[in-house]
Amino acid sequence: AEEGQPLVRRRSVGVLIGAGKGSVQVGGGAPVVVQSMTNTDTADIEATVAQVAALAKAGSELVRITVDRDEAAAAVPHIRDRLRKIGCFAPLVGDFHYIGHKLLADHPACADALDKYRINPGNVGFKDKKDRQFSAIVEMALRHNKAVRIGANWGSLDQELLTSLMDANARAAAPATAGAVMREAMVQSALLSAARAEEIGLPRDRIVLSAKVSNVQHLIAVYRTLARRADYALHLGLTEAGMGSKGVVASSAAMGILLQEGVGDTIRVSLTPEPGGDRTLEVQVAQELLQTMGFRTFVPLVAACPGCGRTTSTVFQELARDIQTYIRDEMPLWRIRYPGVETLNVAVMGCIVNGPGESKHADIGISLPGTGETPSAPVFIDGEKAMTLRGEGIAAEFKTIVEDYIER
Ligand code: SF4
């Protein structure tokens, strides 16, 4: 890779999720896909449709929903139909645990409405039952022409596999740490299950793997191993990342390192929402992670200085926040009206120290007055000073200037 560029992507087999409008390719050189998951009761059709639509509008290219019982499975085809009626075509992924084989068999319309099934190899049963139940889900995916994510999880590891690896480790001349054995169990659980799915007949271009852990260092180690041992498309995510800044930092640290190494074909940032908090935040964080690393462009970039003792009024922070929110809200419309606008760079700066310089490097920038400066705000367009704004209406006028610039 060139200096200043992300490293070369790991080669993976591309998996097409969905068919027709809204379908998306994961892996195989496609841009890293952003996905998320609802936290509504899927049996509540109204609430689930609203949340899937909100996540998709925010930029989630795949949306996973919980399918945990008959009522949820029965709701899935209605949810899909309602979403299509309102113009939302994001592929739907069904999250199955324990009884997925039964729900898919009893609800063929659900099996058909979903675009991908998520199976957790750690909770499909034990011994022969495990094989039967796992096989039943894979056969269902084959019958309905769907993709499958085989998602191992640290918190629900295949206990038989883990016990056998622990026993072997205890007999080894130089035993590995318990953490290393658990990591190996995660990797083997995913790979053995994928091999079994292929044996049943599911082609490699319909299999996505994940092995989620809540510890950053374990996650990096697990995915590096998975990436080395096979070429399946990989779903990346730190499970139970946590609330607020902790969740954002942990997810960004873990996934940022792996993405930089070229590992990861789709990402989910799993944030624990504040009560009543906005679920779409996880989509925003995922997009910003990919964008700040230079992998994808979703929204125009707004550069803002951090502020300091020169910015004694709140006008500067408010304007930076207003412009960011305005751009994010308007973006879905702009994308349709003006393809290519996502390359726009906007700078909102707090004073003349770095303001004019930074603003000149942006497509459009404003340098607000700092303490002691004359109360005027020069605006730079395409590197040239275009005008100076004054007075109460600076924020509103600057928004109009941004809009006019995009129009042109
Ligand atoms: Fe402070 Fe001005 Fe630098 Fe912003 S541009 S951080 S206000 S010195």
GROMACS .gro file of C-alpha atoms and ligand atoms in nm:
model
  416
    1ALA     CA    1   0.000   0.000   0.000
    2GLU     CA    2   0.107   0.356  -0.062
    3GLU     CA    3   0.202   0.570   0.233
    4GLY     CA    4  -0.106   0.737   0.378
    5GLN     CA    5  -0.338   0.476   0.228
    6PRO     CA    6  -0.519   0.186   0.396
    7LEU     CA    7  -0.345  -0.147   0.345
    8VAL     CA    8  -0.450  -0.385   0.069
    9ARG     CA    9  -0.776  -0.566   0.138
   10ARG     CA   10  -0.765  -0.937   0.215
   11ARG     CA   11  -0.911  -1.139  -0.071
   12SER     CA   12  -1.243  -1.292   0.022
   13VAL     CA   13  -1.522  -1.468  -0.164
   14GLY     CA   14  -1.801  -1.220  -0.247
   15VAL     CA   15  -2.148  -1.296  -0.110
   16LEU     CA   16  -2.454  -1.130  -0.263
   17ILE     CA   17  -2.718  -1.054  -0.002
   18GLY     CA   18  -3.068  -0.999  -0.133
   19ALA     CA   19  -3.187  -0.987  -0.493
   20GLY     CA   20  -3.267  -0.689  -0.710
   21LYS     CA   21  -3.309  -0.341  -0.566
   22GLY     CA   22  -3.119  -0.291  -0.240
   23SER     CA   23  -2.909  -0.607  -0.277
   24VAL     CA   24  -2.557  -0.569  -0.155
   25GLN     CA   25  -2.232  -0.759  -0.200
   26VAL     CA   26  -2.025  -0.847   0.104
   27GLY     CA   27  -1.661  -0.929   0.033
   28GLY     CA   28  -1.505  -1.014  -0.302
   29GLY     CA   29  -1.350  -0.666  -0.322
   30ALA     CA   30  -1.677  -0.477  -0.260
   31PRO     CA   31  -1.664  -0.171  -0.033
   32VAL     CA   32  -1.696  -0.259   0.337
   33VAL     CA   33  -2.071  -0.283   0.408
   34VAL     CA   34  -2.231  -0.109   0.707
   35GLN     CA   35  -2.495  -0.305   0.893
   36SER     CA   36  -2.694  -0.280   1.212
   37MET     CA   37  -2.958  -0.458   1.414
   38THR     CA   38  -3.297  -0.359   1.550
   39ASN     CA   39  -3.383  -0.380   1.920
   40THR     CA   40  -3.759  -0.390   1.873
   41ASP     CA   41  -3.973  -0.697   1.934
   42THR     CA   42  -4.001  -0.832   1.580
   43ALA     CA   43  -4.359  -0.942   1.654
   44ASP     CA   44  -4.438  -0.570   1.681
   45ILE     CA   45  -4.459  -0.505   1.309
   46GLU     CA   46  -4.518  -0.130   1.338
   47ALA     CA   47  -4.216  -0.064   1.562
   48THR     CA   48  -3.986  -0.294   1.366
   49VAL     CA   49  -4.077  -0.141   1.029
   50ALA     CA   50  -4.013   0.206   1.172
   51GLN     CA   51  -3.674   0.110   1.314
   52VAL     CA   52  -3.554  -0.081   1.007
   53ALA     CA   53  -3.654   0.217   0.791
   54ALA     CA   54  -3.473   0.459   1.024
   55LEU     CA   55  -3.156   0.246   1.026
   56ALA     CA   56  -3.164   0.209   0.648
   57LYS     CA   57  -3.219   0.584   0.603
   58ALA     CA   58  -2.922   0.649   0.830
   59GLY     CA   59  -2.711   0.432   0.598
   60SER     CA   60  -2.740   0.074   0.722
   61GLU     CA   61  -2.705  -0.136   0.408
   62LEU     CA   62  -2.822  -0.456   0.580
   63VAL     CA   63  -3.051  -0.473   0.881
   64ARG     CA   64  -3.072  -0.772   1.116
   65ILE     CA   65  -3.385  -0.851   1.309
   66THR     CA   66  -3.440  -1.099   1.592
   67VAL     CA   67  -3.645  -1.407   1.502
   68ASP     CA   68  -3.688  -1.581   1.834
   69ARG     CA   69  -4.041  -1.726   1.835
   70ASP     CA   70  -4.343  -1.805   1.619
   71GLU     CA   71  -4.498  -1.458   1.651
   72ALA     CA   72  -4.172  -1.295   1.534
   73ALA     CA   73  -4.133  -1.538   1.242
   74ALA     CA   74  -4.496  -1.478   1.140
   75ALA     CA   75  -4.438  -1.100   1.141
   76VAL     CA   76  -4.130  -1.110   0.913
   77PRO     CA   77  -4.307  -1.129   0.573
   78HIS     CA   78  -4.541  -0.845   0.674
   79ILE     CA   79  -4.243  -0.635   0.782
   80ARG     CA   80  -4.069  -0.698   0.450
   81ASP     CA   81  -4.385  -0.606   0.252
   82ARG     CA   82  -4.448  -0.291   0.452
   83LEU     CA   83  -4.087  -0.181   0.408
   84ARG     CA   84  -4.104  -0.228   0.033
   85LYS     CA   85  -4.422  -0.024   0.017
   86ILE     CA   86  -4.244   0.270   0.178
   87GLY     CA   87  -3.946   0.231  -0.055
   88CYS     CA   88  -3.706   0.062   0.187
   89PHE     CA   89  -3.519  -0.223   0.018
   90ALA     CA   90  -3.236  -0.289   0.266
   91PRO     CA   91  -3.187  -0.668   0.285
   92LEU     CA   92  -3.319  -0.825   0.605
   93VAL     CA   93  -3.113  -1.071   0.806
   94GLY     CA   94  -3.288  -1.306   1.050
   95ASP     CA   95  -3.106  -1.363   1.378
   96PHE     CA   96  -3.175  -1.719   1.494
   97HIS     CA   97  -3.074  -1.895   1.814
   98TYR     CA   98  -3.170  -2.238   1.952
   99ILE     CA   99  -3.482  -2.300   1.741
  100GLY     CA  100  -3.398  -2.143   1.406
  101HIS     CA  101  -3.437  -2.478   1.229
  102LYS     CA  102  -3.793  -2.510   1.363
  103LEU     CA  103  -3.898  -2.150   1.297
  104LEU     CA  104  -3.772  -2.161   0.939
  105ALA     CA  105  -3.946  -2.493   0.874
  106ASP     CA  106  -4.276  -2.380   1.029
  107HIS     CA  107  -4.276  -2.037   0.863
  108PRO     CA  108  -4.178  -2.074   0.497
  109ALA     CA  109  -4.295  -1.718   0.422
  110CYS     CA  110  -4.044  -1.593   0.681
  111ALA     CA  111  -3.770  -1.814   0.531
  112ASP     CA  112  -3.848  -1.658   0.197
  113ALA     CA  113  -3.881  -1.294   0.312
  114LEU     CA  114  -3.539  -1.289   0.480
  115ASP     CA  115  -3.228  -1.238   0.270
  116LYS     CA  116  -2.980  -1.399   0.505
  117TYR     CA  117  -2.997  -1.627   0.809
  118ARG     CA  118  -2.763  -1.584   1.102
  119ILE     CA  119  -2.680  -1.911   1.280
  120ASN     CA  120  -2.485  -1.934   1.603
  121PRO     CA  121  -2.303  -2.269   1.597
  122GLY     CA  122  -2.273  -2.250   1.977
  123ASN     CA  123  -2.644  -2.287   2.039
  124VAL     CA  124  -2.790  -2.516   1.773
  125GLY     CA  125  -2.781  -2.815   2.010
  126PHE     CA  126  -2.538  -3.088   2.116
  127LYS     CA  127  -2.390  -3.396   1.947
  128ASP     CA  128  -2.618  -3.550   1.676
  129LYS     CA  129  -2.889  -3.298   1.746
  130LYS     CA  130  -2.644  -3.019   1.670
  131ASP     CA  131  -2.563  -3.162   1.330
  132ARG     CA  132  -2.930  -3.221   1.246
  133GLN     CA  133  -3.041  -2.873   1.349
  134PHE     CA  134  -2.750  -2.696   1.185
  135SER     CA  135  -2.802  -2.899   0.866
  136ALA     CA  136  -3.174  -2.815   0.866
  137ILE     CA  137  -3.101  -2.439   0.861
  138VAL     CA  138  -2.841  -2.476   0.587
  139GLU     CA  139  -3.082  -2.687   0.380
  140MET     CA  140  -3.345  -2.418   0.425
  141ALA     CA  141  -3.098  -2.156   0.299
  142LEU     CA  142  -3.031  -2.374  -0.004
  143ARG     CA  143  -3.401  -2.425  -0.074
  144HIS     CA  144  -3.480  -2.054  -0.046
  145ASN     CA  145  -3.161  -1.940  -0.215
  146LYS     CA  146  -3.035  -1.738   0.081
  147ALA     CA  147  -2.700  -1.649   0.231
  148VAL     CA  148  -2.597  -1.757   0.580
  149ARG     CA  149  -2.380  -1.597   0.843
  150ILE     CA  150  -2.217  -1.845   1.073
  151GLY     CA  151  -2.159  -1.635   1.379
  152ALA     CA  152  -1.958  -1.780   1.665
  153ASN     CA  153  -1.975  -1.580   1.985
  154TRP     CA  154  -1.745  -1.578   2.288
  155GLY     CA  155  -2.045  -1.578   2.521
  156SER     CA  156  -2.208  -1.883   2.363
  157LEU     CA  157  -1.915  -2.093   2.250
  158ASP     CA  158  -1.966  -2.451   2.131
  159GLN     CA  159  -1.911  -2.622   2.468
  160GLU     CA  160  -1.825  -2.966   2.325
  161LEU     CA  161  -1.556  -2.818   2.105
  162LEU     CA  162  -1.420  -2.600   2.385
  163THR     CA  163  -1.406  -2.894   2.628
  164SER     CA  164  -1.218  -3.114   2.381
  165LEU     CA  165  -0.965  -2.835   2.308
  166MET     CA  166  -0.922  -2.767   2.683
  167ASP     CA  167  -0.859  -3.140   2.744
  168ALA     CA  168  -0.604  -3.157   2.464
  169ASN     CA  169  -0.436  -2.843   2.595
  170ALA     CA  170  -0.411  -2.988   2.946
  171ARG     CA  171  -0.222  -3.287   2.802
  172ALA     CA  172   0.009  -3.070   2.589
  173ALA     CA  173   0.379  -3.042   2.676
  174ALA     CA  174   0.356  -2.661   2.669
  175PRO     CA  175  -0.007  -2.570   2.738
  176ALA     CA  176  -0.146  -2.249   2.589
  177THR     CA  177  -0.328  -1.991   2.800
  178ALA     CA  178  -0.702  -2.035   2.859
  179GLY     CA  179  -0.763  -1.726   2.645
  180ALA     CA  180  -0.567  -1.874   2.355
  181VAL     CA  181  -0.766  -2.198   2.377
  182MET     CA  182  -1.093  -2.005   2.375
  183ARG     CA  183  -0.980  -1.807   2.072
  184GLU     CA  184  -0.891  -2.129   1.893
  185ALA     CA  185  -1.234  -2.270   1.984
  186MET     CA  186  -1.401  -1.962   1.831
  187VAL     CA  187  -1.204  -1.993   1.509
  188GLN     CA  188  -1.255  -2.369   1.483
  189SER     CA  189  -1.625  -2.339   1.562
  190ALA     CA  190  -1.672  -2.096   1.272
  191LEU     CA  191  -1.451  -2.286   1.027
  192LEU     CA  192  -1.580  -2.636   1.107
  193SER     CA  193  -1.938  -2.513   1.074
  194ALA     CA  194  -1.859  -2.346   0.743
  195ALA     CA  195  -1.696  -2.667   0.617
  196ARG     CA  196  -2.007  -2.862   0.722
  197ALA     CA  197  -2.233  -2.611   0.541
  198GLU     CA  198  -2.026  -2.657   0.225
  199GLU     CA  199  -2.048  -3.036   0.263
  200ILE     CA  200  -2.426  -3.004   0.271
  201GLY     CA  201  -2.406  -2.808  -0.053
  202LEU     CA  202  -2.406  -2.440   0.043
  203PRO     CA  203  -2.156  -2.271  -0.187
  204ARG     CA  204  -1.878  -2.058  -0.042
  205ASP     CA  205  -2.028  -1.749  -0.204
  206ARG     CA  206  -2.324  -1.776   0.028
  207ILE     CA  207  -2.130  -1.802   0.353
  208VAL     CA  208  -2.020  -1.513   0.576
  209LEU     CA  209  -1.829  -1.583   0.898
  210SER     CA  210  -1.800  -1.394   1.222
  211ALA     CA  211  -1.638  -1.468   1.559
  212LYS     CA  212  -1.735  -1.193   1.798
  213VAL     CA  213  -1.563  -1.122   2.127
  214SER     CA  214  -1.606  -0.831   2.368
  215ASN     CA  215  -1.233  -0.789   2.437
  216VAL     CA  216  -1.040  -0.578   2.188
  217GLN     CA  217  -0.714  -0.778   2.191
  218HIS     CA  218  -0.893  -1.114   2.166
  219LEU     CA  219  -1.105  -0.984   1.879
  220ILE     CA  220  -0.801  -0.873   1.682
  221ALA     CA  221  -0.625  -1.206   1.742
  222VAL     CA  222  -0.933  -1.414   1.650
  223TYR     CA  223  -0.997  -1.230   1.324
  224ARG     CA  224  -0.632  -1.233   1.220
  225THR     CA  225  -0.638  -1.612   1.257
  226LEU     CA  226  -0.969  -1.649   1.074
  227ALA     CA  227  -0.845  -1.427   0.794
  228ARG     CA  228  -0.528  -1.636   0.755
  229ARG     CA  229  -0.700  -1.973   0.754
  230ALA     CA  230  -0.982  -1.920   0.504
  231ASP     CA  231  -1.116  -1.688   0.238
  232TYR     CA  232  -1.477  -1.662   0.353
  233ALA     CA  233  -1.623  -1.310   0.367
  234LEU     CA  234  -1.593  -1.177   0.723
  235HIS     CA  235  -1.844  -0.987   0.932
  236LEU     CA  236  -1.658  -0.775   1.185
  237GLY     CA  237  -1.791  -0.658   1.517
  238LEU     CA  238  -1.695  -0.623   1.878
  239THR     CA  239  -1.979  -0.779   2.072
  240GLU     CA  240  -2.117  -0.605   2.381
  241ALA     CA  241  -1.896  -0.304   2.306
  242GLY     CA  242  -2.076  -0.101   2.571
  243MET     CA  243  -2.239   0.236   2.618
  244GLY     CA  244  -2.143   0.584   2.505
  245SER     CA  245  -1.781   0.672   2.437
  246LYS     CA  246  -1.654   0.337   2.572
  247GLY     CA  247  -1.844   0.145   2.305
  248VAL     CA  248  -1.737   0.383   2.030
  249VAL     CA  249  -1.370   0.378   2.132
  250ALA     CA  250  -1.350   0.000   2.183
  251SER     CA  251  -1.522  -0.075   1.851
  252SER     CA  252  -1.313   0.178   1.661
  253ALA     CA  253  -0.988   0.055   1.813
  254ALA     CA  254  -1.058  -0.312   1.739
  255MET     CA  255  -1.213  -0.273   1.397
  256GLY     CA  256  -0.982   0.010   1.291
  257ILE     CA  257  -0.677  -0.212   1.334
  258LEU     CA  258  -0.832  -0.505   1.148
  259LEU     CA  259  -0.967  -0.288   0.865
  260GLN     CA  260  -0.626  -0.126   0.827
  261GLU     CA  261  -0.484  -0.476   0.783
  262GLY     CA  262  -0.742  -0.540   0.512
  263VAL     CA  263  -0.957  -0.769   0.727
  264GLY     CA  264  -1.335  -0.726   0.733
  265ASP     CA  265  -1.602  -0.714   0.462
  266THR     CA  266  -1.896  -0.586   0.664
  267ILE     CA  267  -1.905  -0.415   1.003
  268ARG     CA  268  -2.151  -0.363   1.280
  269VAL     CA  269  -2.079  -0.129   1.569
  270SER     CA  270  -2.278  -0.278   1.858
  271LEU     CA  271  -2.353   0.008   2.094
  272THR     CA  272  -2.572  -0.024   2.400
  273PRO     CA  273  -2.822   0.260   2.352
  274GLU     CA  274  -2.915   0.497   2.632
  275PRO     CA  275  -3.273   0.432   2.742
  276GLY     CA  276  -3.483   0.584   2.467
  277GLY     CA  277  -3.161   0.669   2.279
  278ASP     CA  278  -3.123   0.683   1.903
  279ARG     CA  279  -3.046   0.342   1.755
  280THR     CA  280  -2.908   0.498   1.439
  281LEU     CA  281  -2.600   0.618   1.629
  282GLU     CA  282  -2.432   0.282   1.563
  283VAL     CA  283  -2.476   0.334   1.189
  284GLN     CA  284  -2.330   0.683   1.213
  285VAL     CA  285  -2.027   0.555   1.407
  286ALA     CA  286  -1.970   0.272   1.156
  287GLN     CA  287  -1.985   0.517   0.865
  288GLU     CA  288  -1.755   0.763   1.036
  289LEU     CA  289  -1.506   0.487   1.116
  290LEU     CA  290  -1.492   0.381   0.751
  291GLN     CA  291  -1.482   0.738   0.627
  292THR     CA  292  -1.214   0.868   0.862
  293MET     CA  293  -0.996   0.572   0.762
  294GLY     CA  294  -1.041   0.656   0.396
  295PHE     CA  295  -1.227   0.338   0.297
  296ARG     CA  296  -1.558   0.490   0.200
  297THR     CA  297  -1.728   0.827   0.170
  298PHE     CA  298  -2.078   0.865   0.307
  299VAL     CA  299  -2.130   1.228   0.399
  300PRO     CA  300  -1.946   1.552   0.325
  301LEU     CA  301  -1.667   1.597   0.576
  302VAL     CA  302  -1.705   1.880   0.821
  303ALA     CA  303  -1.372   1.988   0.968
  304ALA     CA  304  -1.402   2.195   1.285
  305CYS     CA  305  -1.128   2.322   1.510
  306PRO     CA  306  -1.153   2.204   1.871
  307GLY     CA  307  -1.204   2.558   2.002
  308CYS     CA  308  -0.990   2.723   2.270
  309GLY     CA  309  -0.973   3.038   2.480
  310ARG     CA  310  -1.019   3.248   2.167
  311THR     CA  311  -1.371   3.111   2.116
  312THR     CA  312  -1.553   3.260   2.410
  313SER     CA  313  -1.898   3.255   2.251
  314THR     CA  314  -2.089   2.936   2.169
  315VAL     CA  315  -2.168   3.056   1.814
  316PHE     CA  316  -1.880   2.858   1.671
  317GLN     CA  317  -1.971   2.525   1.835
  318GLU     CA  318  -2.338   2.573   1.754
  319LEU     CA  319  -2.264   2.648   1.389
  320ALA     CA  320  -2.032   2.345   1.354
  321ARG     CA  321  -2.302   2.122   1.508
  322ASP     CA  322  -2.580   2.280   1.300
  323ILE     CA  323  -2.390   2.236   0.975
  324GLN     CA  324  -2.301   1.874   1.060
  325THR     CA  325  -2.664   1.790   1.146
  326TYR     CA  326  -2.796   1.979   0.846
  327ILE     CA  327  -2.564   1.797   0.608
  328ARG     CA  328  -2.645   1.457   0.760
  329ASP     CA  329  -3.020   1.517   0.742
  330GLU     CA  330  -3.014   1.652   0.387
  331MET     CA  331  -2.765   1.400   0.253
  332PRO     CA  332  -3.012   1.130   0.140
  333LEU     CA  333  -3.184   1.392  -0.080
  334TRP     CA  334  -2.858   1.537  -0.211
  335ARG     CA  335  -2.733   1.191  -0.307
  336ILE     CA  336  -3.032   1.151  -0.535
  337ARG     CA  337  -3.030   1.506  -0.671
  338TYR     CA  338  -2.658   1.556  -0.707
  339PRO     CA  339  -2.458   1.234  -0.741
  340GLY     CA  340  -2.096   1.294  -0.644
  341VAL     CA  341  -2.167   1.554  -0.377
  342GLU     CA  342  -2.023   1.324  -0.109
  343THR     CA  343  -1.676   1.451  -0.186
  344LEU     CA  344  -1.765   1.792  -0.038
  345ASN     CA  345  -1.540   1.920   0.242
  346VAL     CA  346  -1.673   2.189   0.473
  347ALA     CA  347  -1.463   2.370   0.736
  348VAL     CA  348  -1.605   2.557   1.033
  349MET     CA  349  -1.323   2.730   1.221
  350GLY     CA  350  -1.314   2.932   1.540
  351CYS     CA  351  -1.079   3.224   1.460
  352ILE     CA  352  -0.815   3.366   1.226
  353VAL     CA  353  -0.526   3.154   1.366
  354ASN     CA  354  -0.607   2.847   1.156
  355GLY     CA  355  -0.945   2.953   1.020
  356PRO     CA  356  -0.858   3.107   0.684
  357GLY     CA  357  -0.586   2.849   0.611
  358GLU     CA  358  -0.807   2.550   0.689
  359SER     CA  359  -1.107   2.707   0.515
  360LYS     CA  360  -0.904   2.756   0.198
  361HIS     CA  361  -0.827   2.383   0.186
  362ALA     CA  362  -1.196   2.295   0.210
  363ASP     CA  363  -1.447   2.328  -0.075
  364ILE     CA  364  -1.631   2.572   0.141
  365GLY     CA  365  -1.524   2.714   0.475
  366ILE     CA  366  -1.604   2.978   0.729
  367SER     CA  367  -1.378   3.140   0.986
  368LEU     CA  368  -1.578   3.279   1.274
  369PRO     CA  369  -1.454   3.571   1.481
  370GLY     CA  370  -1.253   3.483   1.792
  371THR     CA  371  -1.217   3.698   2.104
  372GLY     CA  372  -1.102   4.049   2.019
  373GLU     CA  373  -1.145   4.004   1.644
  374THR     CA  374  -1.382   4.224   1.447
  375PRO     CA  375  -1.722   4.052   1.444
  376SER     CA  376  -1.709   3.928   1.088
  377ALA     CA  377  -1.681   3.581   0.935
  378PRO     CA  378  -1.500   3.543   0.604
  379VAL     CA  379  -1.629   3.262   0.383
  380PHE     CA  380  -1.397   3.080   0.145
  381ILE     CA  381  -1.524   2.896  -0.160
  382ASP     CA  382  -1.289   2.679  -0.365
  383GLY     CA  383  -0.989   2.831  -0.188
  384GLU     CA  384  -1.083   3.193  -0.253
  385LYS     CA  385  -1.236   3.441  -0.014
  386ALA     CA  386  -1.589   3.483  -0.149
  387MET     CA  387  -1.766   3.707   0.104
  388THR     CA  388  -1.783   3.814   0.466
  389LEU     CA  389  -2.085   3.743   0.686
  390ARG     CA  390  -2.183   3.966   0.978
  391GLY     CA  391  -2.450   3.984   1.244
  392GLU     CA  392  -2.703   3.746   1.397
  393GLY     CA  393  -2.787   3.548   1.084
  394ILE     CA  394  -2.438   3.403   1.012
  395ALA     CA  395  -2.546   3.039   1.066
  396ALA     CA  396  -2.855   3.061   0.845
  397GLU     CA  397  -2.668   3.249   0.573
  398PHE     CA  398  -2.382   3.000   0.575
  399LYS     CA  399  -2.627   2.709   0.533
  400THR     CA  400  -2.777   2.883   0.230
  401ILE     CA  401  -2.428   2.931   0.087
  402VAL     CA  402  -2.355   2.557   0.132
  403GLU     CA  403  -2.685   2.469  -0.035
  404ASP     CA  404  -2.616   2.707  -0.326
  405TYR     CA  405  -2.269   2.561  -0.368
  406ILE     CA  406  -2.411   2.209  -0.393
  407GLU     CA  407  -2.677   2.329  -0.637
  408ARG     CA  408  -2.406   2.470  -0.863
  409SF4    FE1  409  -0.851   2.821   1.886
  409SF4    FE2  410  -0.860   2.963   1.660
  409SF4    FE3  411  -0.723   2.729   1.666
  409SF4    FE4  412  -0.990   2.725   1.673
  409SF4     S1  413  -0.862   2.803   1.501
  409SF4     S2  414  -0.853   2.610   1.809
  409SF4     S3  415  -1.035   2.909   1.790
  409SF4     S4  416  -0.676   2.917   1.779
   0.00000   0.00000   0.00000
